[in-house]
PDB file of C-alpha atoms in Angstrom:
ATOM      1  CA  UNK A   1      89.020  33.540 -71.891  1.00  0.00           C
ATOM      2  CA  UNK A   2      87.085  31.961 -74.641  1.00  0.00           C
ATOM      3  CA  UNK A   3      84.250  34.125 -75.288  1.00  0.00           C
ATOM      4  CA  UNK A   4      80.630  32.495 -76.006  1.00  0.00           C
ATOM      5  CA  UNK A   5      78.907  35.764 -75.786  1.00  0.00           C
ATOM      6  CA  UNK A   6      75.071  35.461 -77.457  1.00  0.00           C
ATOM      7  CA  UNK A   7      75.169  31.806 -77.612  1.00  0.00           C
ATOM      8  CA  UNK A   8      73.078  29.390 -76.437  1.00  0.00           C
ATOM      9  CA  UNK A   9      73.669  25.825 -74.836  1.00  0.00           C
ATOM     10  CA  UNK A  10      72.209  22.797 -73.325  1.00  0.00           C
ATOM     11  CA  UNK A  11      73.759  20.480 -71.129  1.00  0.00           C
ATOM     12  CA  UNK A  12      72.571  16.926 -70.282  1.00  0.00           C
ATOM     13  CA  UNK A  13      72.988  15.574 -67.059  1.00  0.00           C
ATOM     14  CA  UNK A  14      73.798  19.142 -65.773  1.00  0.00           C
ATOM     15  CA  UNK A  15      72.520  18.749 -62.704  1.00  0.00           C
ATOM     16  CA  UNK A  16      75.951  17.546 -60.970  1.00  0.00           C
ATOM     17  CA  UNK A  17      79.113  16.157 -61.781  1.00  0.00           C
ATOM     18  CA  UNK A  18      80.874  17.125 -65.139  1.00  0.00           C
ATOM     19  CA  UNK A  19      77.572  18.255 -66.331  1.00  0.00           C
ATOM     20  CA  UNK A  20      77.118  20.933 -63.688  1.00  0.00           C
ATOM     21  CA  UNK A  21      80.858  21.918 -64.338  1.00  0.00           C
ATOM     22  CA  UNK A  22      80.491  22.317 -68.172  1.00  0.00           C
ATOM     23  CA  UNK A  23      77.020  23.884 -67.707  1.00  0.00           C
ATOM     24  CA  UNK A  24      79.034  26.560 -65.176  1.00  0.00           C
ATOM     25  CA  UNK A  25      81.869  27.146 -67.666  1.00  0.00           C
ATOM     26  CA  UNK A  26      79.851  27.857 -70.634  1.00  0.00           C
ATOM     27  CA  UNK A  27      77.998  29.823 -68.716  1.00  0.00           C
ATOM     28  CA  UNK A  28      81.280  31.730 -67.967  1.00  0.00           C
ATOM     29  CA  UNK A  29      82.191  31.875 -71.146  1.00  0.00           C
ATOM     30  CA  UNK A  30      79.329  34.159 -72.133  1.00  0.00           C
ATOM     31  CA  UNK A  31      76.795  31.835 -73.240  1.00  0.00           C
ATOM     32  CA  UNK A  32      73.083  31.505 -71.958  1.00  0.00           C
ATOM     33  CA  UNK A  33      72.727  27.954 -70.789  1.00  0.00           C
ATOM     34  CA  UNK A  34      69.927  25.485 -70.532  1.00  0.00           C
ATOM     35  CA  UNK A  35      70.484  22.904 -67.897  1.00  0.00           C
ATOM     36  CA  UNK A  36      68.315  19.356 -68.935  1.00  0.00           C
ATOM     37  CA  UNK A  37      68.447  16.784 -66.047  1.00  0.00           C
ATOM     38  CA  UNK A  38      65.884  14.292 -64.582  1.00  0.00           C
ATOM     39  CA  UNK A  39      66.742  15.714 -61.339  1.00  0.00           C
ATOM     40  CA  UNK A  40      64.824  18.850 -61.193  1.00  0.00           C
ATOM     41  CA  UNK A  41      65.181  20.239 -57.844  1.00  0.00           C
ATOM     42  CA  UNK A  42      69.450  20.173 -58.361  1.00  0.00           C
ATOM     43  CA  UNK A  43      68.863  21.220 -61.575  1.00  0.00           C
ATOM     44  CA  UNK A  44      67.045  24.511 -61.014  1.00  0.00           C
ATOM     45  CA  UNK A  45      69.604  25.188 -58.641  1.00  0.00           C
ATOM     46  CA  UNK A  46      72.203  25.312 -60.699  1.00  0.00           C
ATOM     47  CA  UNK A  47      70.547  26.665 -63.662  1.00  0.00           C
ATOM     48  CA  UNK A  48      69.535  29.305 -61.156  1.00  0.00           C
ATOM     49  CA  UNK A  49      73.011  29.972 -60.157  1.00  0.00           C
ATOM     50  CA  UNK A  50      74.160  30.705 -63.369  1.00  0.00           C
ATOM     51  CA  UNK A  51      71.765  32.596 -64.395  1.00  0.00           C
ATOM     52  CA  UNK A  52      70.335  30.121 -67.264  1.00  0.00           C
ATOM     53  CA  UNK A  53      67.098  27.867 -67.381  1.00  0.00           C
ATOM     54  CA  UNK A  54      65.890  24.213 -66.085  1.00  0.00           C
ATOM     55  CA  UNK A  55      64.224  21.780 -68.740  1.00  0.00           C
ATOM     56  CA  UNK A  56      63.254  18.747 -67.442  1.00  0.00           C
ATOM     57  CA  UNK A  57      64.735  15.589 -69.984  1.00  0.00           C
ATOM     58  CA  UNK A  58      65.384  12.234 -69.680  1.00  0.00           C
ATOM     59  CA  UNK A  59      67.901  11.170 -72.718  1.00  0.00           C
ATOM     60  CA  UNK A  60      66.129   7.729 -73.460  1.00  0.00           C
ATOM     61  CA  UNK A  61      62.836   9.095 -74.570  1.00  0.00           C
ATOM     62  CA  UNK A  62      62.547  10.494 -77.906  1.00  0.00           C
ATOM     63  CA  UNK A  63      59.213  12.540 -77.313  1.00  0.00           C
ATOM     64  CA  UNK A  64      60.644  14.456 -73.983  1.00  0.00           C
ATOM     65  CA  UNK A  65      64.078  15.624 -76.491  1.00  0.00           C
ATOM     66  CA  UNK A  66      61.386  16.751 -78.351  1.00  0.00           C
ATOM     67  CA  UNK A  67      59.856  18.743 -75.674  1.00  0.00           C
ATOM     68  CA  UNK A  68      63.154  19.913 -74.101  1.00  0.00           C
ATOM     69  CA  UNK A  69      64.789  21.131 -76.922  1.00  0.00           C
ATOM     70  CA  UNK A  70      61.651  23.090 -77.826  1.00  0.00           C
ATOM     71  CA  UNK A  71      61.609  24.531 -74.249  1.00  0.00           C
ATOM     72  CA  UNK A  72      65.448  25.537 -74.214  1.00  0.00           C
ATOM     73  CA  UNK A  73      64.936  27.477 -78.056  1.00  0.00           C
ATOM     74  CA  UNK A  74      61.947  28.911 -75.957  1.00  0.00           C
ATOM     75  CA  UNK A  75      63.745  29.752 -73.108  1.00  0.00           C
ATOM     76  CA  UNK A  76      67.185  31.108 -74.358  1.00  0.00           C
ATOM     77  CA  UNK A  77      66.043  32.542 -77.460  1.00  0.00           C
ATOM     78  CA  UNK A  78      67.934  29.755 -79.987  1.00  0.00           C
ATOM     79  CA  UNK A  79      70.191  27.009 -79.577  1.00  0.00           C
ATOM     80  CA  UNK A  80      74.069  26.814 -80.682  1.00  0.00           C
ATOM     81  CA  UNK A  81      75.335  24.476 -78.613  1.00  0.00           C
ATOM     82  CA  UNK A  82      74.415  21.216 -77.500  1.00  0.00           C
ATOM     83  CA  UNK A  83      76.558  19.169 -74.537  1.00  0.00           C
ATOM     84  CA  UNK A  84      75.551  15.481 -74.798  1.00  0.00           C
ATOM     85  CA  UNK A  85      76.553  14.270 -70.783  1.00  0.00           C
ATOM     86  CA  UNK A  86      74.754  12.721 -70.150  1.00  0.00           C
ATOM     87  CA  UNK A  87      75.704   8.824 -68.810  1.00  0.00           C
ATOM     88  CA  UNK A  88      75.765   5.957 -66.183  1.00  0.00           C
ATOM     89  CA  UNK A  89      78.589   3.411 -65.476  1.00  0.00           C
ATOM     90  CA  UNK A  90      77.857  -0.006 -63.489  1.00  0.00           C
ATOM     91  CA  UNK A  91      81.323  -1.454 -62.930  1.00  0.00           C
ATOM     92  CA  UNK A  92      81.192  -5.436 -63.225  1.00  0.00           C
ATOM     93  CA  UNK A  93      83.261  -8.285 -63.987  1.00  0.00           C
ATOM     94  CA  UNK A  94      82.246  -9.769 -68.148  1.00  0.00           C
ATOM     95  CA  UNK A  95      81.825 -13.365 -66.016  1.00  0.00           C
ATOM     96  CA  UNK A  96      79.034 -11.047 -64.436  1.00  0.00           C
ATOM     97  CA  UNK A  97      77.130  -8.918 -66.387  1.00  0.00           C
ATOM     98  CA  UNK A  98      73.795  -8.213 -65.490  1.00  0.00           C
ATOM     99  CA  UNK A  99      71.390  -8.129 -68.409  1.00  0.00           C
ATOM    100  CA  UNK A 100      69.839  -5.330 -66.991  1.00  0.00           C
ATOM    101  CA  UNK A 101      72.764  -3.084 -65.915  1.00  0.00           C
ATOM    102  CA  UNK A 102      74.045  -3.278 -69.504  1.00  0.00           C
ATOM    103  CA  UNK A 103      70.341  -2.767 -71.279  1.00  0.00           C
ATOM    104  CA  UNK A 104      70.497   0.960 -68.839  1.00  0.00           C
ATOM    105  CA  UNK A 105      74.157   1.724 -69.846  1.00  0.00           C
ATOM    106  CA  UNK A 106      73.245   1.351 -73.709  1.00  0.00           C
ATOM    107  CA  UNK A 107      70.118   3.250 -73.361  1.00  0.00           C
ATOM    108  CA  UNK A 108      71.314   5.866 -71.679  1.00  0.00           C
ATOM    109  CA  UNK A 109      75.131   5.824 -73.064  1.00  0.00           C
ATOM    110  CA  UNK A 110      74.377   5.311 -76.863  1.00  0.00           C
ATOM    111  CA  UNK A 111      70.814   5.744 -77.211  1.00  0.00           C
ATOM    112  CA  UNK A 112      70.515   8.760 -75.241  1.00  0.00           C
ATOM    113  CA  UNK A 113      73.821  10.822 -77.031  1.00  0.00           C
ATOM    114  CA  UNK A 114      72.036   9.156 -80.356  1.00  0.00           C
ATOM    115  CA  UNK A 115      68.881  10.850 -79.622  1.00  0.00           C
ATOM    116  CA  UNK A 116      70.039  14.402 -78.641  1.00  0.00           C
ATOM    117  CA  UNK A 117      72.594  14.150 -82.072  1.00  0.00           C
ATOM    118  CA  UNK A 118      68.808  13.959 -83.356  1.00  0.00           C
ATOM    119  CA  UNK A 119      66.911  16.455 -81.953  1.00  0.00           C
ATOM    120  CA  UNK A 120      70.023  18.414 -82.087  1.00  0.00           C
ATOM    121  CA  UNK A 121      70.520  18.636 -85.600  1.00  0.00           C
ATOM    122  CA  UNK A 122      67.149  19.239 -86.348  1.00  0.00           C
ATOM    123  CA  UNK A 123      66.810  22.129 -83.947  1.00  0.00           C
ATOM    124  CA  UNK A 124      69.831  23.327 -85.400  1.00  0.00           C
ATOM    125  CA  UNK A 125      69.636  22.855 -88.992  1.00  0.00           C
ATOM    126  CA  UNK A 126      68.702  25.604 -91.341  1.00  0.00           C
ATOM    127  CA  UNK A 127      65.262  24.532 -91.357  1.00  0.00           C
ATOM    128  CA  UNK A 128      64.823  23.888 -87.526  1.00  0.00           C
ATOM    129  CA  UNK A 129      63.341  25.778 -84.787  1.00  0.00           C
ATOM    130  CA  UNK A 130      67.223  27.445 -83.893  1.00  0.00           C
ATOM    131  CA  UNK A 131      67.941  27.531 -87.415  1.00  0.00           C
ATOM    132  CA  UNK A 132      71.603  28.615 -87.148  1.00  0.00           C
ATOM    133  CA  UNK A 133      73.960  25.586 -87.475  1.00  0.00           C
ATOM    134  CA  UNK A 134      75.788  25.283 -84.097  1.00  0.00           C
ATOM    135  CA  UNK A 135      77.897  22.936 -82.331  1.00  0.00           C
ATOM    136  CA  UNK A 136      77.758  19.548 -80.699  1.00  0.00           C
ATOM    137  CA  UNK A 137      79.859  18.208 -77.864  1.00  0.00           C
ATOM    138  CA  UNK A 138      79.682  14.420 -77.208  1.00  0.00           C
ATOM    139  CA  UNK A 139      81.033  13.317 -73.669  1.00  0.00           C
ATOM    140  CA  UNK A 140      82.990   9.965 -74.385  1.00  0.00           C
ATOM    141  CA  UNK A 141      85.469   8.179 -72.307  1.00  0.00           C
ATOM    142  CA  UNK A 142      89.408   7.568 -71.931  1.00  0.00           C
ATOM    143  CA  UNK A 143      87.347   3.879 -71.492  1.00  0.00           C
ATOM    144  CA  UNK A 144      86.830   4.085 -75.105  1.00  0.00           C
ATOM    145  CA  UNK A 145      90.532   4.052 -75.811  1.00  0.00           C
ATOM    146  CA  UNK A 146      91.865   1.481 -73.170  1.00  0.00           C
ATOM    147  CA  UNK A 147      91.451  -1.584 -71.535  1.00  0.00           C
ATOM    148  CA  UNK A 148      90.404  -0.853 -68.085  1.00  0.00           C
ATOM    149  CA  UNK A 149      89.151  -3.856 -65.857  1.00  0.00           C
ATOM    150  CA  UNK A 150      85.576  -3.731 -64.941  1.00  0.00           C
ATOM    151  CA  UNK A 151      84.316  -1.445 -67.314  1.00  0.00           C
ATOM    152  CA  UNK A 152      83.700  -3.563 -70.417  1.00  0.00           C
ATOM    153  CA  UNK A 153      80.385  -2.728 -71.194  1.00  0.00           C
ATOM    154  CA  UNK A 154      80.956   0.884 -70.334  1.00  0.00           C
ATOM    155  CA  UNK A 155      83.930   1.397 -72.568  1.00  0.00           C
ATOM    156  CA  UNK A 156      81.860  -0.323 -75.429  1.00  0.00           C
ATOM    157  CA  UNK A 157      79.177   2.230 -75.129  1.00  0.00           C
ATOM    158  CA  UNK A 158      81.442   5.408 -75.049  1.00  0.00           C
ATOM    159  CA  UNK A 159      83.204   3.791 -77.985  1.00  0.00           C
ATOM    160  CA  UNK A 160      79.609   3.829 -79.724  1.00  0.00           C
ATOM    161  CA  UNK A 161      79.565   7.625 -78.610  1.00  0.00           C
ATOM    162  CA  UNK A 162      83.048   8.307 -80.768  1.00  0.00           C
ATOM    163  CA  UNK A 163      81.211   6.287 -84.079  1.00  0.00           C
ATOM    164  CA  UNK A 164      78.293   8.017 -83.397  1.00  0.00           C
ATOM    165  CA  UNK A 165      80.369  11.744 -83.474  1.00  0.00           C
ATOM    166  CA  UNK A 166      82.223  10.939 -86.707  1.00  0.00           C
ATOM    167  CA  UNK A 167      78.981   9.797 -88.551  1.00  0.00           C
ATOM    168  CA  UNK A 168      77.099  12.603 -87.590  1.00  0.00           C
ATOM    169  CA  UNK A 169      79.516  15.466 -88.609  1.00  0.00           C
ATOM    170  CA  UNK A 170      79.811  13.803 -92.181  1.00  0.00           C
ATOM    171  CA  UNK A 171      75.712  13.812 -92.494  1.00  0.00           C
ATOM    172  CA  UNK A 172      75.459  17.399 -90.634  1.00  0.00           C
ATOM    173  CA  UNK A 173      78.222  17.990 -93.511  1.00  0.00           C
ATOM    174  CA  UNK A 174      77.037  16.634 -96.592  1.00  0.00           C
ATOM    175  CA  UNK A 175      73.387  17.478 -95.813  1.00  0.00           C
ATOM    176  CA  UNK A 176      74.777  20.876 -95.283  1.00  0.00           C
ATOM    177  CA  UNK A 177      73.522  21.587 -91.614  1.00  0.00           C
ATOM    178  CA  UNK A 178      76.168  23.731 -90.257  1.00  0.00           C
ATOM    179  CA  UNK A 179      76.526  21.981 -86.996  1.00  0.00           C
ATOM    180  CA  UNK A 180      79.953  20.856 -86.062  1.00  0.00           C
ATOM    181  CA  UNK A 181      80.101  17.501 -84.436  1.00  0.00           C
ATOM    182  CA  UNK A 182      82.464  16.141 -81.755  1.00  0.00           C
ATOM    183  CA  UNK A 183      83.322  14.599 -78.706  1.00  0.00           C
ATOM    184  CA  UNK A 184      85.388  14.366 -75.328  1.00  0.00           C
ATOM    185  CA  UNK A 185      87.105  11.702 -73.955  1.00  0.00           C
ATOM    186  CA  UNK A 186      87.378  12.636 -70.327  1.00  0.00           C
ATOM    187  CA  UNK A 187      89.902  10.750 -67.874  1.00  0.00           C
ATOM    188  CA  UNK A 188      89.073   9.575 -64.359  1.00  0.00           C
ATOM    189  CA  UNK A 189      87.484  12.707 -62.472  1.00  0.00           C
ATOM    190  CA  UNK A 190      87.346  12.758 -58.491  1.00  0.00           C
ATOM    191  CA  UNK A 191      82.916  13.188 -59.009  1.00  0.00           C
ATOM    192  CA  UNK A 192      80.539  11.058 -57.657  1.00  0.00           C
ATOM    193  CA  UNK A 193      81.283   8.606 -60.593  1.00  0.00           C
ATOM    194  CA  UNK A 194      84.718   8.378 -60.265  1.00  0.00           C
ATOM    195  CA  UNK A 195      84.767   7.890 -56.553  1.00  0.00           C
ATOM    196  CA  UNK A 196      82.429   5.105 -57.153  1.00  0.00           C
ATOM    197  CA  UNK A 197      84.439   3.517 -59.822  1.00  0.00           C
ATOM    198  CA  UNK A 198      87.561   3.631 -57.195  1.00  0.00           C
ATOM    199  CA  UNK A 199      85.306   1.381 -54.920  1.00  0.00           C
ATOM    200  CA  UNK A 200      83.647  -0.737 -57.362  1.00  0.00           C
ATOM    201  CA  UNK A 201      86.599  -2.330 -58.677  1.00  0.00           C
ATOM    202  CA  UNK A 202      88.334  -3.020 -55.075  1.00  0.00           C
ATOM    203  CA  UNK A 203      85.201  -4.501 -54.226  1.00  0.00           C
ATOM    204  CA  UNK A 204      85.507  -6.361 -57.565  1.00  0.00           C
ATOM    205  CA  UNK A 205      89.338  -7.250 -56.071  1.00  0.00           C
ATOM    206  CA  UNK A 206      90.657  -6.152 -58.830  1.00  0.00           C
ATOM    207  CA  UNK A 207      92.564  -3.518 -56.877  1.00  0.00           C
ATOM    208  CA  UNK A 208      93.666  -3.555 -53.074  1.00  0.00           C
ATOM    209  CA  UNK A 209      91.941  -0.571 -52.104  1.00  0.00           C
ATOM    210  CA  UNK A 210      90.133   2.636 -53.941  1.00  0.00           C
ATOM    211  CA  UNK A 211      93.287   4.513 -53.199  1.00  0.00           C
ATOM    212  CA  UNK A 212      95.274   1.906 -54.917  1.00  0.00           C
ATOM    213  CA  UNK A 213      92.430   2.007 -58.350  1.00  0.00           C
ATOM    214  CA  UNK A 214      93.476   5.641 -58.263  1.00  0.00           C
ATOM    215  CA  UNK A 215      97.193   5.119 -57.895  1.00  0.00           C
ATOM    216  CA  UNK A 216      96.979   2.806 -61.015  1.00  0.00           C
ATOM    217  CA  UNK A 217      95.299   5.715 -62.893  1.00  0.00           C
ATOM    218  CA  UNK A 218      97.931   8.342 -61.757  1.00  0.00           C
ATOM    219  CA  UNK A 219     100.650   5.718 -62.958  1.00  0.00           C
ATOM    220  CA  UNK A 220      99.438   5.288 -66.353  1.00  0.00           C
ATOM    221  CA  UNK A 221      99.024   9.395 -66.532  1.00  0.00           C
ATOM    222  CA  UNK A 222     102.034  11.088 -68.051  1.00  0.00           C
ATOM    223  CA  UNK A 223     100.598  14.443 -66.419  1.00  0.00           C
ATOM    224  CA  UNK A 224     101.027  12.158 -62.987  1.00  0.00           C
ATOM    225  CA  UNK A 225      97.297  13.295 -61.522  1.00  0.00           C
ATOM    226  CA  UNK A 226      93.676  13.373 -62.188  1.00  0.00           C
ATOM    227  CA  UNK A 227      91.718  15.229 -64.035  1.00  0.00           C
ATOM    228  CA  UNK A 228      89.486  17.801 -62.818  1.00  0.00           C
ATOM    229  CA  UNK A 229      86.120  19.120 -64.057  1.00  0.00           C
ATOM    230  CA  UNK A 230      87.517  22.048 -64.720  1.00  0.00           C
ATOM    231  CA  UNK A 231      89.778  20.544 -67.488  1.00  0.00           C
ATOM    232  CA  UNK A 232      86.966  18.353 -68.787  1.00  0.00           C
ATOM    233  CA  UNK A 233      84.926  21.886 -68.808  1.00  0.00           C
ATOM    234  CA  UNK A 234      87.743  23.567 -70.502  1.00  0.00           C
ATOM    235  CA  UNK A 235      87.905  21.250 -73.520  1.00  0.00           C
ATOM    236  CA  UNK A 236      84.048  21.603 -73.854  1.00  0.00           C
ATOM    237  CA  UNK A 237      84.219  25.504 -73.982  1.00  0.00           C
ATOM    238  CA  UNK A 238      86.916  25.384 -76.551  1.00  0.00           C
ATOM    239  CA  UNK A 239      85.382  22.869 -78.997  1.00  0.00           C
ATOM    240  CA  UNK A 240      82.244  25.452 -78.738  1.00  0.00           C
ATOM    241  CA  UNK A 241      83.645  28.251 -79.881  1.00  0.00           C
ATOM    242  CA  UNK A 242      85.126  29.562 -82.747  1.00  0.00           C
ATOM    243  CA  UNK A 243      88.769  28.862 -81.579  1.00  0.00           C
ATOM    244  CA  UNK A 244      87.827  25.374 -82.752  1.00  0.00           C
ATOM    245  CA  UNK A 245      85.440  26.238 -85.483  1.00  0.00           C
ATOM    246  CA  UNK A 246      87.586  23.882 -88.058  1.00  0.00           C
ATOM    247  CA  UNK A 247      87.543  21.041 -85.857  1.00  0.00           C
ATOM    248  CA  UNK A 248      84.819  18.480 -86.790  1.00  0.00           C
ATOM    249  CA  UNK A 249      84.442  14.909 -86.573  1.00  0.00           C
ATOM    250  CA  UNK A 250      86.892  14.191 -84.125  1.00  0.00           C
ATOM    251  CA  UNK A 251      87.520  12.734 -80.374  1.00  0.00           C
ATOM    252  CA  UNK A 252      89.477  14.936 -78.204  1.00  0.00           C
ATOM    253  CA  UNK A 253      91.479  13.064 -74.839  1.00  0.00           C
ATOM    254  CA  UNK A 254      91.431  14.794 -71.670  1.00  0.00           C
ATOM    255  CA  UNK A 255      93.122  12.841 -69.774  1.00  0.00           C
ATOM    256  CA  UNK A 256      96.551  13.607 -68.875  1.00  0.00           C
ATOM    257  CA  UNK A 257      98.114  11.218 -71.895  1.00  0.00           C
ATOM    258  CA  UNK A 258      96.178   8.059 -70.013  1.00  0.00           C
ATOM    259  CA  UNK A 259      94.897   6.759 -73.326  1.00  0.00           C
ATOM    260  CA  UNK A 260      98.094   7.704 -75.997  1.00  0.00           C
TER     261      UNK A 260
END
């Protein structure tokens, strides 16, 4: 078992989902965790259940990362870890793309990752309120490495996540920060975003049923299944802890061998 003992993490979108399960494992782990959500009530519950704290965050606004990360140093005594989850996906054909649905996946997809790499570092940084270097784990996509249908806009934003990694660690380097930067690329998971994936594309007709979306995934999965948040969890733990401490700047695929 990795051991995270005396460090402290947030998690975006921790509420449910792959959030909740990375929040749980680092939690595990050793580590005193900050869950940051916009749903509060689902939120405290799990933060409660692991013995961590709530702060209330939504990843498009620049002033509450301000506030949250100040609560989390607050409320766990420092911050070494951060978990960018954080993310929506609204399956649709590129013939048609709502203006809308792709303005939400870019704010929250690429601006909100950009904005806790921001309030991240500086937390983190020598001269920030943590002021003990740390790590950062951004949640891409195997939709960043392949051409699913249905997902266009999607896979462009968790692509943006991966650029947005890379550059980071070489600043956090050069400027000397001591925070390690990098990122996930999770394959399909059986969550409330994956089941609706399954159904969005049948709908779309792209596949005969949700079972059959699925099947496709399994197909083009050397390990033959899908993932589970527990592997996705996994992966995060590792790349925050010192088993991985000269690891920086890269992407890291969970997903079975979907995306080689």
């Amino acid at each position: 078992m990795t051991d995270l003992s005396g460090r402290t993490a947030l998690v975006t979108g921790g509420a449910q989902g792959l959030g909740e399960g990375m929040a749980r494992a680092l939690a595990a782990a050793g580590a005193k965790v900050a869950v940051a959500d916009l749903k509060d009530d689902q939120g405290t519950k799990v933060a409660e259940s692991i013995g961590g704290a709530f702060v209330h965050l939504d990843v498009t606004d620049d002033a509450s990362w301000e506030t949250a990360a100040a609560a989390a140093v607050d409320a766990l005594g420092g911050l070494d870890i951060l978990v960018n989850n954080a993310g929506v996906e609204i399956t649709s054909l590129v013939t048609e793309l709502d203006p809308n649905d792709v303005r939400k996946m870019l704010e929250v997809n690429v601006l909100g990752t950009a904005l806790g790499l921001k309030h991240g570092l500086r937390t983190m940084r020598p001269d920030g309120a943590a002021g003990n270097g740390g790590v950062i784990v951004n949640v891409a996509s195997v939709a960043a490495t392949i051409a699913f249908p249905g997902i266009s806009v999607y896979s462009a934003t968790k692509s943006a996540v991966d650029r947005l990694t890379r550059v980071a660690a070489m600043e956090s380097g050069k400027l000397g920060y001591g925070v390690r930067v990098n990122c996930v690329y999770p394959g399909l998971v059986p969550t409330e975003m994956g089941a609706g994936l399954a159904n969005d594309v049948a709908q779309l007709g792209l596949f005969e049923s949700p079972e059959a979306a699925v099947g496709g995934v399994v197909e083009l999965t050397p390990s033959g299944r899908l993932g589970t948040v527990e592997d996705m969890a996994d992966a995060v733990v590792f790349l925050a802890s010192d088993q991985a401490k000269f690891i920086n700047g890269v992407g890291l695929p969970v997903d079975g061998g979907m995306g080689m």
